[in-house]
Tab-separated table of C-alpha atoms in Angstrom:
chain	number	residue	atom	x	y	z
A	28	MET	CA	25.927	25.113	12.839
A	29	THR	CA	26.403	23.342	16.197
A	30	GLU	CA	27.716	19.796	16.503
A	31	THR	CA	24.220	18.594	17.468
A	32	GLY	CA	22.638	20.308	14.471
A	33	ARG	CA	25.307	18.957	12.124
A	34	SER	CA	24.897	15.400	13.430
A	35	VAL	CA	21.123	15.588	13.041
A	36	LEU	CA	21.510	16.912	9.487
A	37	ASP	CA	23.992	14.137	8.637
A	38	GLU	CA	21.560	11.582	10.052
A	39	ALA	CA	18.778	13.026	7.898
A	40	TRP	CA	20.934	12.781	4.745
A	41	GLY	CA	21.858	9.263	5.774
A	42	ARG	CA	18.226	8.220	5.341
A	43	ILE	CA	18.488	8.951	1.596
A	44	PRO	CA	19.932	6.119	-0.557
A	45	GLN	CA	23.491	6.949	-1.538
A	46	SER	CA	25.600	5.879	-4.492
A	47	ARG	CA	29.136	6.400	-5.718
A	48	GLU	CA	28.097	9.581	-7.507
A	49	THR	CA	26.233	11.116	-4.569
A	50	GLN	CA	28.661	10.444	-1.747
A	51	VAL	CA	30.799	13.459	-2.665
A	52	ASP	CA	28.095	16.098	-2.424
A	53	GLN	CA	24.957	15.221	-0.487
A	54	GLY	CA	23.098	18.223	-1.883
A	55	SER	CA	23.411	17.278	-5.586
A	56	PHE	CA	21.850	13.818	-5.639
A	57	THR	CA	19.553	14.373	-8.652
A	58	GLN	CA	21.898	16.712	-10.529
A	59	THR	CA	24.681	14.151	-10.390
A	60	ARG	CA	22.409	11.423	-11.672
A	61	ILE	CA	21.066	13.601	-14.517
A	62	GLU	CA	24.607	14.599	-15.527
A	63	ARG	CA	25.551	10.937	-15.656
A	64	VAL	CA	22.533	10.156	-17.858
A	65	ILE	CA	23.359	13.076	-20.185
A	66	HIS	CA	26.947	11.873	-20.517
A	67	LEU	CA	25.853	8.325	-21.322
A	68	ILE	CA	23.379	9.509	-23.939
A	69	ALA	CA	25.986	11.857	-25.443
A	70	GLY	CA	28.523	9.034	-25.555
A	71	CYS	CA	26.158	6.563	-27.221
A	72	GLY	CA	24.869	9.118	-29.742
A	73	SER	CA	28.370	10.286	-30.577
A	74	LEU	CA	29.447	6.674	-31.043
A	75	VAL	CA	26.701	6.096	-33.626
A	76	LEU	CA	27.285	9.342	-35.547
A	77	GLY	CA	31.050	8.978	-35.205
A	78	ALA	CA	30.917	5.493	-36.742
A	79	GLN	CA	28.822	6.852	-39.608
A	80	ALA	CA	31.253	9.734	-40.171
A	81	PHE	CA	34.288	7.455	-39.938
A	82	THR	CA	32.810	5.093	-42.541
A	83	ALA	CA	32.199	8.037	-44.852
A	84	ALA	CA	35.703	9.378	-44.219
A	85	LEU	CA	37.327	6.083	-45.228
A	86	GLY	CA	35.930	6.408	-48.756
A	87	SER	CA	36.301	10.157	-48.990
A	88	SER	CA	38.301	11.712	-51.806
A	89	GLY	CA	37.238	15.321	-51.348
A	90	GLU	CA	40.366	16.516	-49.557
A	91	ALA	CA	43.523	17.602	-51.307
A	92	ALA	CA	46.563	15.373	-51.219
A	93	GLY	CA	48.216	15.266	-47.792
A	94	TRP	CA	45.162	16.575	-45.921
A	95	HIS	CA	42.979	13.512	-45.496
A	96	VAL	CA	44.955	11.692	-42.795
A	97	PRO	CA	45.702	14.780	-40.641
A	98	LEU	CA	42.051	15.903	-40.769
A	99	THR	CA	40.786	12.436	-39.954
A	100	ALA	CA	43.189	12.056	-37.037
A	101	ALA	CA	42.449	15.560	-35.745
A	102	ILE	CA	38.724	14.798	-35.606
A	103	PHE	CA	38.440	11.149	-34.623
A	104	VAL	CA	41.142	10.909	-31.942
A	105	PRO	CA	39.494	13.566	-29.688
A	106	LEU	CA	36.087	12.118	-30.588
A	107	ALA	CA	37.126	8.633	-29.476
A	108	ALA	CA	38.527	10.074	-26.236
A	109	MET	CA	35.251	11.929	-25.585
A	110	ILE	CA	33.156	8.824	-26.221
A	111	VAL	CA	35.253	6.722	-23.834
A	112	ALA	CA	35.136	9.462	-21.191
A	113	CYS	CA	31.341	9.733	-21.470
A	114	LEU	CA	30.837	5.995	-21.131
A	115	VAL	CA	33.332	5.586	-18.286
A	116	GLY	CA	32.329	8.764	-16.445
A	117	ARG	CA	35.812	10.222	-16.011
A	118	LEU	CA	37.200	13.530	-17.385
A	119	THR	CA	34.086	13.878	-19.518
A	120	ARG	CA	34.007	17.676	-19.574
A	121	VAL	CA	37.684	17.913	-20.452
A	122	PHE	CA	37.592	15.646	-23.510
A	123	ALA	CA	34.201	16.950	-24.657
A	124	GLY	CA	35.541	20.507	-24.530
A	125	ILE	CA	38.657	19.481	-26.459
A	126	PHE	CA	36.577	17.881	-29.211
A	127	ALA	CA	34.201	20.873	-29.456
A	128	VAL	CA	37.143	23.261	-29.969
A	129	VAL	CA	39.098	20.940	-32.310
A	130	PHE	CA	36.027	20.406	-34.490
A	131	VAL	CA	35.560	24.158	-34.985
A	132	VAL	CA	39.252	24.600	-35.813
A	133	THR	CA	39.137	21.702	-38.270
A	134	LEU	CA	35.980	23.088	-39.822
A	135	CYS	CA	37.726	26.437	-40.373
A	136	ALA	CA	40.565	24.599	-42.158
A	137	TRP	CA	38.171	22.654	-44.374
A	138	PRO	CA	38.121	25.129	-47.323
A	139	VAL	CA	41.924	25.064	-47.472
A	140	ALA	CA	42.035	21.283	-47.203
A	141	THR	CA	39.548	20.834	-50.041
A	142	ALA	CA	40.636	23.717	-52.272
A	143	ALA	CA	42.680	21.473	-54.584
A	144	GLY	CA	40.352	18.497	-54.314
A	145	PRO	CA	37.739	17.340	-56.821
A	146	THR	CA	34.484	19.259	-57.137
A	147	PRO	CA	31.840	17.641	-54.881
A	148	ALA	CA	28.351	16.717	-56.069
A	149	PRO	CA	25.470	18.935	-54.836
A	150	THR	CA	23.690	15.941	-53.224
A	151	GLU	CA	26.785	14.591	-51.479
A	152	ASP	CA	27.538	15.781	-47.928
A	153	PRO	CA	31.157	15.669	-46.710
A	154	TRP	CA	31.866	13.316	-43.843
A	155	ILE	CA	32.506	16.201	-41.455
A	156	PHE	CA	28.830	17.184	-41.708
A	157	TYR	CA	27.799	14.104	-39.676
A	158	LEU	CA	29.691	15.491	-36.690
A	159	VAL	CA	28.204	18.996	-36.571
A	160	ASN	CA	25.647	18.034	-33.927
A	161	VAL	CA	28.217	15.895	-32.139
A	162	ALA	CA	30.112	19.138	-31.571
A	163	THR	CA	26.859	20.658	-30.272
A	164	VAL	CA	26.407	17.768	-27.842
A	165	ALA	CA	30.035	18.122	-26.746
A	166	SER	CA	29.393	21.785	-25.893
A	167	VAL	CA	26.294	20.805	-23.862
A	168	VAL	CA	28.426	18.379	-21.880
A	169	ALA	CA	31.460	20.617	-21.413
A	170	PHE	CA	30.474	24.296	-21.403
A	171	PRO	CA	28.238	26.637	-19.399
A	172	LEU	CA	24.891	27.637	-20.882
A	173	VAL	CA	26.079	30.779	-22.679
A	174	LEU	CA	28.801	28.912	-24.575
A	175	GLN	CA	26.372	26.080	-25.305
A	176	ILE	CA	24.090	28.554	-27.069
A	177	VAL	CA	27.024	30.061	-28.969
A	178	TRP	CA	28.248	26.631	-30.138
A	179	THR	CA	24.737	25.448	-31.036
A	180	VAL	CA	24.127	28.445	-33.283
A	181	ALA	CA	27.623	29.181	-34.567
A	182	THR	CA	28.747	25.660	-35.509
A	183	PRO	CA	26.003	24.945	-38.120
A	184	ILE	CA	26.331	28.469	-39.534
A	185	LEU	CA	30.111	28.079	-39.727
A	186	TYR	CA	29.585	24.779	-41.544
A	187	GLY	CA	27.328	26.513	-44.092
A	188	VAL	CA	29.885	29.281	-44.666
A	189	VAL	CA	32.696	26.738	-45.054
A	190	ARG	CA	30.686	24.701	-47.555
A	191	LEU	CA	29.876	27.796	-49.615
A	192	LEU	CA	33.556	28.722	-49.654
A	193	GLN	CA	34.452	25.181	-50.715
A	194	VAL	CA	32.062	25.259	-53.690
A	195	GLN	CA	32.782	28.921	-54.398
A	196	ALA	CA	29.148	29.907	-53.720
A	197	ASP	CA	27.821	27.746	-56.537
A	198	GLY	CA	24.046	28.227	-56.721
A	199	ALA	CA	23.492	24.492	-57.185
A	200	PHE	CA	24.628	23.919	-53.633
A	201	VAL	CA	22.723	26.726	-51.876
A	202	VAL	CA	19.483	24.831	-51.264
A	203	THR	CA	21.263	21.700	-50.035
A	204	ILE	CA	23.551	23.670	-47.747
A	205	ALA	CA	20.613	25.699	-46.381
A	206	LEU	CA	18.717	22.504	-45.583
A	207	ASP	CA	21.761	21.004	-43.882
A	208	VAL	CA	22.298	24.121	-41.781
A	209	SER	CA	18.589	24.317	-40.849
A	210	PHE	CA	18.543	20.653	-39.840
A	211	ALA	CA	21.671	21.051	-37.718
A	212	LEU	CA	20.294	24.196	-36.051
A	213	ILE	CA	16.952	22.559	-35.218
A	214	LEU	CA	18.482	19.348	-33.893
A	215	GLY	CA	21.129	21.257	-31.941
A	216	SER	CA	18.470	23.528	-30.396
A	217	VAL	CA	16.418	20.503	-29.319
A	218	LEU	CA	19.446	18.875	-27.703
A	219	LEU	CA	20.412	22.112	-25.967
A	220	THR	CA	16.859	22.660	-24.680
A	221	LEU	CA	16.542	19.120	-23.364
A	222	GLY	CA	19.852	19.369	-21.541
A	223	TRP	CA	18.931	22.723	-19.992
A	224	MET	CA	15.445	21.516	-19.012
A	225	TYR	CA	16.583	18.333	-17.291
A	226	ARG	CA	19.374	20.129	-15.465
A	227	SER	CA	16.924	22.780	-14.238
A	228	ILE	CA	14.483	20.131	-13.028
A	229	ALA	CA	17.298	18.275	-11.263
A	230	SER	CA	18.455	21.470	-9.574
A	231	ASN	CA	14.921	22.220	-8.353
A	232	VAL	CA	14.518	18.674	-7.060
A	233	ASP	CA	17.802	18.908	-5.153
A	234	GLN	CA	16.782	22.236	-3.649
A	235	ALA	CA	13.456	20.771	-2.537
A	236	ARG	CA	15.257	17.716	-1.153
A	237	ALA	CA	17.726	19.894	0.746
A	238	ALA	CA	14.878	22.018	2.148
A	239	ALA	CA	13.021	18.880	3.265
A	240	VAL	CA	16.119	17.443	4.929
A	241	ALA	CA	16.861	20.763	6.640
A	242	SER	CA	13.248	20.891	7.865
A	243	TYR	CA	13.539	17.343	9.172
A	244	ALA	CA	16.807	18.171	10.913
A	245	SER	CA	15.279	21.278	12.492
A	246	ALA	CA	12.256	19.330	13.700
A	247	ALA	CA	14.449	16.522	15.029
A	248	ALA	CA	16.696	19.006	16.835
A	249	THR	CA	13.660	20.729	18.340
A	250	ALA	CA	12.231	17.405	19.457
A	251	ALA	CA	15.581	16.392	20.957
A	252	THR	CA	15.796	19.702	22.814
A	253	GLU	CA	12.255	19.309	24.127
A	254	ASN	CA	12.927	15.734	25.239
A	255	GLU	CA	16.071	16.890	26.984
A	256	ARG	CA	14.140	19.702	28.677
A	257	VAL	CA	11.515	17.246	29.905
A	258	ALA	CA	14.201	14.848	31.118
A	259	VAL	CA	16.064	17.603	32.977
A	260	ALA	CA	12.847	18.930	34.494
A	261	ALA	CA	11.875	15.441	35.613
A	262	LEU	CA	15.357	14.838	37.016
A	263	MET	CA	15.270	18.106	38.964
A	264	HIS	CA	11.865	17.347	40.457
A	265	ASP	CA	12.241	13.627	41.019
A	266	SER	CA	15.771	13.644	42.343
A	267	VAL	CA	16.564	17.098	43.681
A	268	LEU	CA	13.407	18.974	44.631
A	269	GLY	CA	11.731	15.768	45.784
A	270	ALA	CA	14.657	14.934	48.067
A	271	LEU	CA	14.764	18.475	49.474
A	272	LEU	CA	11.016	18.560	50.134
A	273	ALA	CA	11.076	15.104	51.686
A	274	ALA	CA	13.943	16.134	53.976
A	275	GLU	CA	12.167	19.335	54.992
A	276	ARG	CA	8.900	17.573	55.837
A	277	ALA	CA	10.399	14.444	57.428
A	278	SER	CA	9.099	14.088	61.009
A	279	THR	CA	8.839	10.313	61.443
A	280	PRO	CA	11.470	7.585	61.091
A	281	ARG	CA	9.719	6.310	57.983
A	282	GLU	CA	9.736	9.743	56.354
A	283	ARG	CA	13.399	10.239	57.248
A	284	THR	CA	14.290	6.902	55.685
A	285	LEU	CA	12.406	7.953	52.542
A	286	ALA	CA	14.237	11.305	52.464
A	287	VAL	CA	17.650	9.628	52.809
A	288	SER	CA	16.835	7.179	49.992
A	289	MET	CA	15.636	9.985	47.736
A	290	ALA	CA	18.799	12.003	48.446
A	291	ARG	CA	20.993	9.014	47.604
A	292	GLU	CA	19.052	8.483	44.379
A	293	ALA	CA	19.416	12.189	43.513
A	294	LEU	CA	23.187	12.129	43.947
A	295	THR	CA	23.506	8.976	41.852
A	296	ARG	CA	21.385	10.301	38.992
A	297	LEU	CA	23.120	13.687	39.018
A	298	ALA	CA	26.510	11.966	38.842
A	299	ASN	CA	25.362	9.876	35.874
A	300	ALA	CA	23.383	12.620	34.132
A	301	GLU	CA	25.793	13.028	31.186
A	302	LYS	CA	26.312	9.352	30.454
A	303	ASP	CA	22.799	8.090	31.208
A	304	PRO	CA	19.997	9.303	28.924
A	305	LEU	CA	17.582	8.626	31.851
A	306	GLU	CA	15.267	6.689	29.615
A	307	GLY	CA	17.419	3.608	29.087
A	308	SER	CA	18.103	1.743	25.857
A	309	ASP	CA	15.596	0.567	23.268
A	310	GLU	CA	16.199	-3.129	23.908
A	311	PRO	CA	12.740	-4.694	24.510
A	312	VAL	CA	12.137	-6.233	27.950
A	313	PRO	CA	9.397	-8.549	29.257
A	314	ALA	CA	6.418	-6.708	30.715
A	315	SER	CA	6.874	-8.494	34.041
A	316	ARG	CA	10.202	-6.722	34.526
A	317	LEU	CA	8.339	-3.440	35.059
A	318	ALA	CA	6.802	-4.865	38.215
A	319	ASP	CA	10.186	-6.121	39.441
A	320	GLU	CA	11.828	-2.746	38.880
A	321	ILE	CA	8.995	-0.823	40.555
A	322	GLU	CA	9.196	-3.057	43.624
A	323	SER	CA	12.999	-2.840	43.752
A	324	ALA	CA	13.138	0.937	43.314
A	325	ALA	CA	10.335	1.538	45.819
A	326	ASP	CA	12.143	-0.686	48.340
A	327	GLU	CA	15.288	1.452	47.927
A	328	MET	CA	13.136	4.486	48.715
A	329	GLY	CA	12.015	2.788	51.920
A	330	VAL	CA	8.525	1.982	50.672
A	331	GLN	CA	7.372	-1.623	50.822
A	332	VAL	CA	5.002	-2.245	47.937
A	333	ARG	CA	4.088	-5.343	46.011
A	334	VAL	CA	2.901	-4.993	42.449
A	335	SER	CA	-0.038	-7.166	41.487
A	336	ARG	CA	0.374	-8.614	38.009
A	337	GLN	CA	-2.294	-9.432	35.467
A	338	LEU	CA	-0.445	-10.205	32.239
A	339	GLU	CA	-2.236	-12.013	29.446
A	340	GLU	CA	-0.380	-14.547	27.362
A	341	GLY	CA	1.017	-12.756	24.336
A	342	THR	CA	1.550	-9.427	26.081
A	343	PRO	CA	4.177	-7.669	23.940
A	344	ARG	CA	7.665	-6.936	25.135
A	345	VAL	CA	8.161	-3.301	26.078
A	346	PRO	CA	10.933	-1.152	24.507
A	347	GLY	CA	13.583	-0.268	27.074
A	348	ARG	CA	12.954	3.473	27.031
A	349	VAL	CA	9.224	2.987	27.428
A	350	ALA	CA	9.770	0.588	30.320
A	351	ARG	CA	12.094	3.057	32.041
A	352	ALA	CA	9.591	5.899	31.573
A	353	LEU	CA	6.755	3.773	33.003
A	354	VAL	CA	8.838	2.755	36.018
A	355	LEU	CA	9.991	6.312	36.774
A	356	ALA	CA	6.483	7.727	36.370
A	357	ALA	CA	5.088	4.991	38.628
A	358	LEU	CA	7.748	5.727	41.253
A	359	GLN	CA	6.810	9.408	41.139
A	360	ALA	CA	3.184	8.446	41.720
A	361	VAL	CA	4.276	6.223	44.641
A	362	ALA	CA	6.365	9.054	46.114
A	363	ASN	CA	3.400	11.424	45.792
A	364	ALA	CA	1.170	8.910	47.567
A	365	VAL	CA	3.691	8.585	50.400
A	366	GLN	CA	4.233	12.331	50.757
A	367	HIS	CA	0.650	13.561	50.345
A	368	ALA	CA	-1.466	10.585	51.440
A	369	ASP	CA	0.917	8.926	53.932
A	370	ALA	CA	0.755	5.793	51.717
A	371	GLN	CA	-2.790	5.020	52.890
A	372	GLY	CA	-4.165	2.117	50.857
A	373	LEU	CA	-1.162	2.251	48.522
A	374	ALA	CA	-1.434	-0.362	45.789
A	375	VAL	CA	0.262	-0.827	42.435
A	376	GLN	CA	-1.131	-2.960	39.628
A	377	LEU	CA	0.479	-4.010	36.336
A	378	THR	CA	-1.769	-5.276	33.541
A	379	GLY	CA	-0.906	-6.436	30.051
A	380	SER	CA	-3.016	-7.361	27.055
A	381	ALA	CA	-2.218	-9.152	23.824
A	382	SER	CA	-4.926	-7.424	21.750
A	383	PRO	CA	-4.488	-4.560	21.492
A	384	GLY	CA	-0.940	-5.136	22.633
A	385	GLY	CA	0.115	-2.943	25.532
A	386	VAL	CA	0.668	-2.559	29.247
A	387	ALA	CA	-0.779	-0.348	31.978
A	388	VAL	CA	0.429	0.562	35.463
A	389	ARG	CA	-2.045	1.860	38.064
A	390	VAL	CA	-0.982	3.419	41.353
A	391	ARG	CA	-3.791	3.875	43.878
A	392	ASP	CA	-4.059	5.349	47.369
A	393	SER	CA	-6.993	6.060	49.664
A	394	GLY	CA	-5.867	9.504	50.813
A	395	ALA	CA	-7.859	12.727	50.852
A	396	GLY	CA	-7.287	13.374	47.139
A	397	PHE	CA	-6.811	16.726	45.411
A	398	ASP	CA	-8.141	18.899	42.605
A	399	VAL	CA	-6.219	17.878	39.478
A	400	SER	CA	-7.313	20.982	37.538
A	401	ALA	CA	-5.870	23.248	40.243
A	402	ILE	CA	-2.261	22.087	39.793
A	403	ALA	CA	-0.019	25.148	39.334
A	404	PRO	CA	1.953	25.359	36.039
A	405	ASP	CA	5.269	25.346	37.911
A	406	ARG	CA	4.538	22.049	39.667
A	407	LEU	CA	6.663	19.472	37.895
A	408	GLY	CA	5.702	16.370	39.866
A	409	ILE	CA	2.755	15.521	37.658
A	410	ARG	CA	3.321	17.584	34.511
A	411	GLY	CA	7.003	16.820	34.032
A	412	SER	CA	7.597	13.543	35.830
A	413	ILE	CA	4.405	11.778	34.771
A	414	HIS	CA	2.512	13.371	31.867
A	415	ALA	CA	5.477	14.697	29.851
A	416	ARG	CA	7.598	11.624	30.547
A	417	LEU	CA	4.931	9.251	29.192
A	418	ALA	CA	4.153	11.514	26.230
A	419	ALA	CA	7.848	11.563	25.281
A	420	VAL	CA	7.777	7.793	24.645
A	421	GLY	CA	4.346	7.659	23.028
A	422	GLY	CA	2.432	6.673	26.150
A	423	HIS	CA	-0.640	8.070	27.926
A	424	SER	CA	-1.228	9.061	31.530
A	425	GLU	CA	-4.391	9.906	33.441
A	426	ILE	CA	-4.993	10.982	37.014
A	427	GLU	CA	-8.322	10.618	38.830
A	428	SER	CA	-8.561	12.066	42.310
A	429	HIS	CA	-11.466	12.606	44.732
A	430	SER	CA	-12.097	12.538	48.446
A	431	GLY	CA	-11.839	8.746	48.488
A	432	GLY	CA	-8.341	8.571	46.989
A	433	THR	CA	-6.200	9.023	43.875
A	434	THR	CA	-5.546	6.712	40.926
A	435	VAL	CA	-2.679	7.318	38.500
A	436	THR	CA	-2.976	5.317	35.278
A	437	LEU	CA	0.037	4.921	32.974
A	438	GLU	CA	-0.589	3.226	29.618
A	439	TRP	CA	1.412	2.262	26.570
A	440	GLU	CA	0.201	0.457	23.448
A	441	SER	CA	2.622	-1.293	21.092
A	442	GLY	CA	1.222	0.561	18.072
A	443	ASP	CA	1.529	4.072	19.543
A	444	ARG	CA	5.028	4.912	18.389
A	445	TRP	CA	7.313	1.919	18.186
């Protein structure tokens, strides 16, 4: 990607609201937010179930002597770390993965830990049962999809096997254990499905967002290239070709003065081509300044012209680039009138209205006129320096020409583009 393309793409991403989570990777805005929501929900849910399990563990007497404290510490220390990580948003996957693995290991040790303990009642669930789905949630947070499925299915089944081993496959416990396993499987499957669904939706949204931003960047780059092409074409005609043609056709002192002024202007604009965008800044200027600049620039070209002004009160200020485009297009029309109509009846008028807000510049001459429809495609004086220049800033241009003279109308309305 070129520097221009990269800068346009960065500008496009900059139009999207950013947060701490999305500043790292611009292409994962929604995924990052969804992950954060999943972690918060997992942390809050684990806190509730963990508190319930911890309360049950405090009054538990099912483990053999010497096993209760180690089992409790092995389960609740990683669980507390996972809950804090989920709520804070740091190292969440690490601590969730640790708890998921530790829970399975502890569950495998449960038959040994309870082998010498008292016989449990069929209706009484051990405190470790409350954390089966917490382990499922931990796998959703920490592991890829395949391991999530394995943990969601295997953990409840492992719990059922462990419970049957603990009670030595006593038939009085089978129904209760089957219900517990079924409940854990159903709840775990729901949690797994919700996590997968929301992550998939977030991924699709981010892909659509990235495609939209890339499309915007491509369109912006194309528009910038086209604007640059128009500007270069206008520069070549206005400053270079115009000066060369004026010098070739100069036969009177007035025409020679015009050719010298156009050559000086060409050299100046060519020297400043890389640091001057040719259209000026966007700082709004009073409409009356257009008339001042047209008069001043025409005088430098050796053409004495006074711009008549009809500006209503409330005429809007004109953005700098629009003003520059209007002035340059008007100067091109003046130069055309001098070259092709010998400035006969040359007059320039600036009008401004408050409603609808806008300005218009009209350049008239009383020369022989020409056929507008017969302009060759390679003639840039009108197409590039007038029509395209005004279109590039959201303006309109119209040329009327007949045997009694030519009128060039340049218009801009405040609601067109700015």
